[in-house]
Tab-separated table of C-alpha atoms in Angstrom:
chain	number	residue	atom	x	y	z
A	1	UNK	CA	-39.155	-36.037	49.712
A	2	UNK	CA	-40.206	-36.586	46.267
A	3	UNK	CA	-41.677	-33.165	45.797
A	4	UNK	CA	-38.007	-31.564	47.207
A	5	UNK	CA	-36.214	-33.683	44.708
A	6	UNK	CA	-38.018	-32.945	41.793
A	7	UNK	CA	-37.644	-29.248	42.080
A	8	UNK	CA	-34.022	-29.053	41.883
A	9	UNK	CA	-34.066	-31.555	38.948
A	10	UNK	CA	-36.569	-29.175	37.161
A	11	UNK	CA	-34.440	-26.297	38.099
A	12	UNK	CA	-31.202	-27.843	36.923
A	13	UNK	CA	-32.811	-28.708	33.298
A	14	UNK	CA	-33.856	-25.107	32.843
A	15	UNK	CA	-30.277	-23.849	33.358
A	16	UNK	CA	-28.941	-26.978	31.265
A	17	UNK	CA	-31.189	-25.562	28.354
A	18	UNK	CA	-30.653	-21.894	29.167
A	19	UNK	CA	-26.726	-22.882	28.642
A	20	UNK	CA	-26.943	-24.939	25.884
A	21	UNK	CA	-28.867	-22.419	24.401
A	22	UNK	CA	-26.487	-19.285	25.562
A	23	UNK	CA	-23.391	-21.846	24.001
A	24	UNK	CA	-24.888	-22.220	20.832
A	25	UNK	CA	-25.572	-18.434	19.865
A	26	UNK	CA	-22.001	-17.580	21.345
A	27	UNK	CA	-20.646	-20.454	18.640
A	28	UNK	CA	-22.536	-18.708	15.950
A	29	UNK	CA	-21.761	-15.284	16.862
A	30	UNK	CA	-17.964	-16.244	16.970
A	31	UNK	CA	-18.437	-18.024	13.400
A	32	UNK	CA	-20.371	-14.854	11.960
A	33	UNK	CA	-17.205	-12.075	13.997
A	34	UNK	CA	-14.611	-14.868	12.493
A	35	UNK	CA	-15.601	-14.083	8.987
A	36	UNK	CA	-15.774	-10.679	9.105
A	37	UNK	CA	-12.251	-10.778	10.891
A	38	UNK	CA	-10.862	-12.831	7.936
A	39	UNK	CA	-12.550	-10.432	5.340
A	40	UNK	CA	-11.320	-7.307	6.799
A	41	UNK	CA	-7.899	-8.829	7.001
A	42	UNK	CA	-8.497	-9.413	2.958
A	43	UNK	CA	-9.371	-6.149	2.349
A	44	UNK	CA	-6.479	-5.206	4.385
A	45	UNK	CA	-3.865	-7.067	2.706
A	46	UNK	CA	-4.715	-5.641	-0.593
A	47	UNK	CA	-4.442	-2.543	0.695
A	48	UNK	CA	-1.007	-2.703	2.059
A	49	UNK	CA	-0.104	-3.914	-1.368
A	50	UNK	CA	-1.821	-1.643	-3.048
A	51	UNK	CA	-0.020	1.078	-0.710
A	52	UNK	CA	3.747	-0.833	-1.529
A	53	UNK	CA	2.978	-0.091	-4.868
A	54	UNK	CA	1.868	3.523	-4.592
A	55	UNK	CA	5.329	4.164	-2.609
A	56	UNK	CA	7.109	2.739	-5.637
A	57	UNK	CA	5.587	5.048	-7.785
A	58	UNK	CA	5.911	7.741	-6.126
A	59	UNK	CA	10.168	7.144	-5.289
A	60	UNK	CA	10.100	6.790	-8.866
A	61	UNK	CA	8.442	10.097	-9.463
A	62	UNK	CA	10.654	11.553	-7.232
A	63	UNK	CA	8.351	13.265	-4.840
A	64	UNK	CA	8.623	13.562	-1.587
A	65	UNK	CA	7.374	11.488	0.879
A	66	UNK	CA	3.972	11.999	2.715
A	67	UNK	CA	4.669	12.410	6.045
A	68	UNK	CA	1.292	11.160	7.101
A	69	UNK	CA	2.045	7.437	5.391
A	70	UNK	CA	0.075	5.316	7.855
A	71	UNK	CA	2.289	2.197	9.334
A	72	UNK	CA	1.139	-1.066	7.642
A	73	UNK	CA	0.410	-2.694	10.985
A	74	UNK	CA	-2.303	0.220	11.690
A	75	UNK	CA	-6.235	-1.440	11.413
A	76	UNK	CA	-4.762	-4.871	11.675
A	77	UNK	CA	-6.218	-5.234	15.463
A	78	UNK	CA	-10.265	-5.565	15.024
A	79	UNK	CA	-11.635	-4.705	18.325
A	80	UNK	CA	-14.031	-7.625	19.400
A	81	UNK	CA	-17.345	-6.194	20.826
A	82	UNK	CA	-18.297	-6.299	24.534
A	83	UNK	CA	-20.112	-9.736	25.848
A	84	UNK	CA	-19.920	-11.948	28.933
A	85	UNK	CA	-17.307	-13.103	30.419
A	86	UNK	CA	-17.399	-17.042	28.449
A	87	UNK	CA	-17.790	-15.138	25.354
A	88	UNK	CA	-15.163	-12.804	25.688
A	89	UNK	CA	-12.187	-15.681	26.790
A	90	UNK	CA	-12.599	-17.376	23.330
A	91	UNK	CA	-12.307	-14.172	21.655
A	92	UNK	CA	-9.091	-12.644	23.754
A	93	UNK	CA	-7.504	-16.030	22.887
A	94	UNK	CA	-8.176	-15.711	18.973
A	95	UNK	CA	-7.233	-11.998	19.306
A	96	UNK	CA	-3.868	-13.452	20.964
A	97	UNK	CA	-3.233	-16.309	18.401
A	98	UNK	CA	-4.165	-13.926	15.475
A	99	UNK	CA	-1.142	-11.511	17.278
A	100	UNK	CA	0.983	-14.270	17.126
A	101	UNK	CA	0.791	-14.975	13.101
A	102	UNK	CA	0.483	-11.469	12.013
A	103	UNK	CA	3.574	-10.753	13.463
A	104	UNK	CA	6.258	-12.448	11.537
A	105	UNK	CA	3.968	-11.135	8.615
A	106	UNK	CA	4.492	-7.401	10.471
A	107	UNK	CA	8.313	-8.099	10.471
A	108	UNK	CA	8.486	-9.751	6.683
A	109	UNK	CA	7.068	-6.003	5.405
A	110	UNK	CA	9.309	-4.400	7.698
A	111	UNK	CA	12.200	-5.686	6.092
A	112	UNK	CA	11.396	-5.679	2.562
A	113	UNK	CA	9.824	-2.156	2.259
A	114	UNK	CA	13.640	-1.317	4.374
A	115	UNK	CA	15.141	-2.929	1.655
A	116	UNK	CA	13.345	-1.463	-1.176
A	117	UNK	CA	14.879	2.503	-0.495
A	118	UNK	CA	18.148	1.141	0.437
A	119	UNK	CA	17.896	-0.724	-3.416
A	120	UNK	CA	16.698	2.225	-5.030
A	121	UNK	CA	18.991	4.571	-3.483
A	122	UNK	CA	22.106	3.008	-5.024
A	123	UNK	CA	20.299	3.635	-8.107
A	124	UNK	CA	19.442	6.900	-9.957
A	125	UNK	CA	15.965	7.933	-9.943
A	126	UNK	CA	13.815	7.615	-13.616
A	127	UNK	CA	13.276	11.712	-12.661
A	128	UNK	CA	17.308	12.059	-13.529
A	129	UNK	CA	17.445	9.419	-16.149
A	130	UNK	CA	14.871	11.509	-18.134
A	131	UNK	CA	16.082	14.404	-18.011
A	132	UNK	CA	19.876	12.935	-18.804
A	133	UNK	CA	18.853	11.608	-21.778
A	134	UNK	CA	16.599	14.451	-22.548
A	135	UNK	CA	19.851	16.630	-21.764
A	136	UNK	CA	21.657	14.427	-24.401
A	137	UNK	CA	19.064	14.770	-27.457
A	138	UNK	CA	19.519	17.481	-29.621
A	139	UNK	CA	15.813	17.015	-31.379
A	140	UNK	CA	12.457	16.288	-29.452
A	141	UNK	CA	11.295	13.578	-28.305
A	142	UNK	CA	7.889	11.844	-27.388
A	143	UNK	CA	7.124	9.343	-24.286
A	144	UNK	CA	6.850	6.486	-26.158
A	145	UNK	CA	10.664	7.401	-27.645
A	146	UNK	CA	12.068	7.968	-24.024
A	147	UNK	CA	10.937	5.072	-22.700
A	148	UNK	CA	12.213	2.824	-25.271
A	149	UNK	CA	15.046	4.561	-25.171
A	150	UNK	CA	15.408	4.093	-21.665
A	151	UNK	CA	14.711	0.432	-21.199
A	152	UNK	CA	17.473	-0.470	-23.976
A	153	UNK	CA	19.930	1.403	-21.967
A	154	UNK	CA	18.495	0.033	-18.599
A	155	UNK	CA	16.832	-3.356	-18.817
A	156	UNK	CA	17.390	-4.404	-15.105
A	157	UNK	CA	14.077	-1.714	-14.495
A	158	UNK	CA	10.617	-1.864	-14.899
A	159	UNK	CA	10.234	1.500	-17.099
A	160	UNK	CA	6.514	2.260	-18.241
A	161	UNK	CA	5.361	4.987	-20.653
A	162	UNK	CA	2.742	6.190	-18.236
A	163	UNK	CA	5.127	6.755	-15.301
A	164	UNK	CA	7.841	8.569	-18.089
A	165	UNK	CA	5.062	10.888	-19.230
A	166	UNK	CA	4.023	11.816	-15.774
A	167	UNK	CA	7.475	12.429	-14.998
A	168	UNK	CA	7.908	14.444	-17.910
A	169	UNK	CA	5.184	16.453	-17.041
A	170	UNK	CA	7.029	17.211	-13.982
A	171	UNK	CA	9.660	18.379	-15.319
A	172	UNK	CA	8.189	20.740	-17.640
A	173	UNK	CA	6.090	22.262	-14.087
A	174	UNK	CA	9.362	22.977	-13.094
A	175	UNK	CA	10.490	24.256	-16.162
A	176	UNK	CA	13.127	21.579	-16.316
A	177	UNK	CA	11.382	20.658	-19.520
A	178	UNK	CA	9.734	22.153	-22.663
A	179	UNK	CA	6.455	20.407	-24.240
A	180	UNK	CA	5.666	21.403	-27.869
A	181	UNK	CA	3.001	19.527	-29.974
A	182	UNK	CA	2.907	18.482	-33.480
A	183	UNK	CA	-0.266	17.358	-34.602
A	184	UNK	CA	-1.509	15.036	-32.252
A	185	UNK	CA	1.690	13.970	-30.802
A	186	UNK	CA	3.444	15.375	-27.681
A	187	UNK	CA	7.594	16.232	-27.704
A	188	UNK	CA	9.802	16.992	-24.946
A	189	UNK	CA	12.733	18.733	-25.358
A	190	UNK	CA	15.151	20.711	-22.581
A	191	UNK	CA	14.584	24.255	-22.107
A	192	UNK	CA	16.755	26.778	-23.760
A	193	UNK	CA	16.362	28.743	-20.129
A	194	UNK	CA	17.239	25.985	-18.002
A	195	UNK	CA	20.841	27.282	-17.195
A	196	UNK	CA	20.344	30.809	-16.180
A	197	UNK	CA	17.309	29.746	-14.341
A	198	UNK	CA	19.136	27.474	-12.051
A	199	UNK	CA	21.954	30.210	-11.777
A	200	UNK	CA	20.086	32.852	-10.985
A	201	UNK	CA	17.746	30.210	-8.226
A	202	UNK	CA	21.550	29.860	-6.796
A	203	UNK	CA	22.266	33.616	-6.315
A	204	UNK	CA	18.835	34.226	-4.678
């Protein structure tokens, strides 16, 4: 009797230690999948910033919108790899509680980058702002001038020399603006053209 007994005890200590064993690289591997989960959603969140930002600019600019912008909530689901069965239930039920708090996040972006057009629509664009004051100068002017000029007459907006002289340059690849140089320094000016090129783009 002693013999049977002790073979079943044996048996059961090897699977005890087998488990314990199993539980204890399953812990780690969810600590080591949890990081990288919490650094990709770092990197992440930068880059929906990052691509908030790049929108602004480019309303500001004026251009058109790309029509392959990527939705902020794409990449935010990190597939978990494959494993057993008491591997995989911890994981589906951080997936699910990680669902849960990125969503009101989701629905926060949702509603502020709504907001954002619907802001900036009511207001003109810095593309027509330019060229209205560059409409309303009878001499040349430079960036720097523009923009000063520009955020004396509107201080509610964030107006920066970079994004005038990139707009400027816009204008003149249009044609909607002249660039002449004088020395070093770079002048705008309207084009002498400008009205019988947009009447004769009408006619055609």
């Amino acid at each position: 009797m002693s013999e049977t007994a002790t073979g079943p005890t044996a048996l059961a200590s090897q699977y005890s230690a087998q488990v314990a064993g199993d539980l204890e690289r399953n812990l780690k591997e969810q600590e080591r999948i949890g990081g990288e989960i919490e650094a990709l959603q770092a990197q992440l969140t930068a880059l929906q910033q990052d691509h908030a930002i790049l929108v602004n600019v480019q309303q500001a600019l004026g251009l058109p919108a790309s029509p392959a912008d990527p939705s902020p909530a794409s990449g935010a689901a990190v597939p978990a790899p494959r494993r057993g069965k008491a591997a995989a239930a911890p994981a589906r039920k951080k997936q699910a509680q990680a669902g849960k708090s990125a969503a009101p996040a989701r629905k926060r972006n949702r509603k502020s980058t709504a907001e954002a057009p619907a802001a900036q629509s009511a207001q003109p664009t810095l593309v027509d702002l330019v060229r209205e004051h560059l409409t309303g100068q009878s001499e040349p002017r430079s960036a720097a001038e523009i923009t000063t000029a520009l955020e004396q007459l509107h201080p509610e907006r964030i107006v920066k020399s970079t994004v005038v002289r990139t707009t400027l340059e816009g204008l003149v690849a249009k044609n909607q603006a002249q660039r002449t140089k004088q020395g070093t320094s770079v002048y705008y000016t309207t084009p002498d053209t400008a009205a019988p090129a947009d009447s004769s783009e009408q006619s055609g």
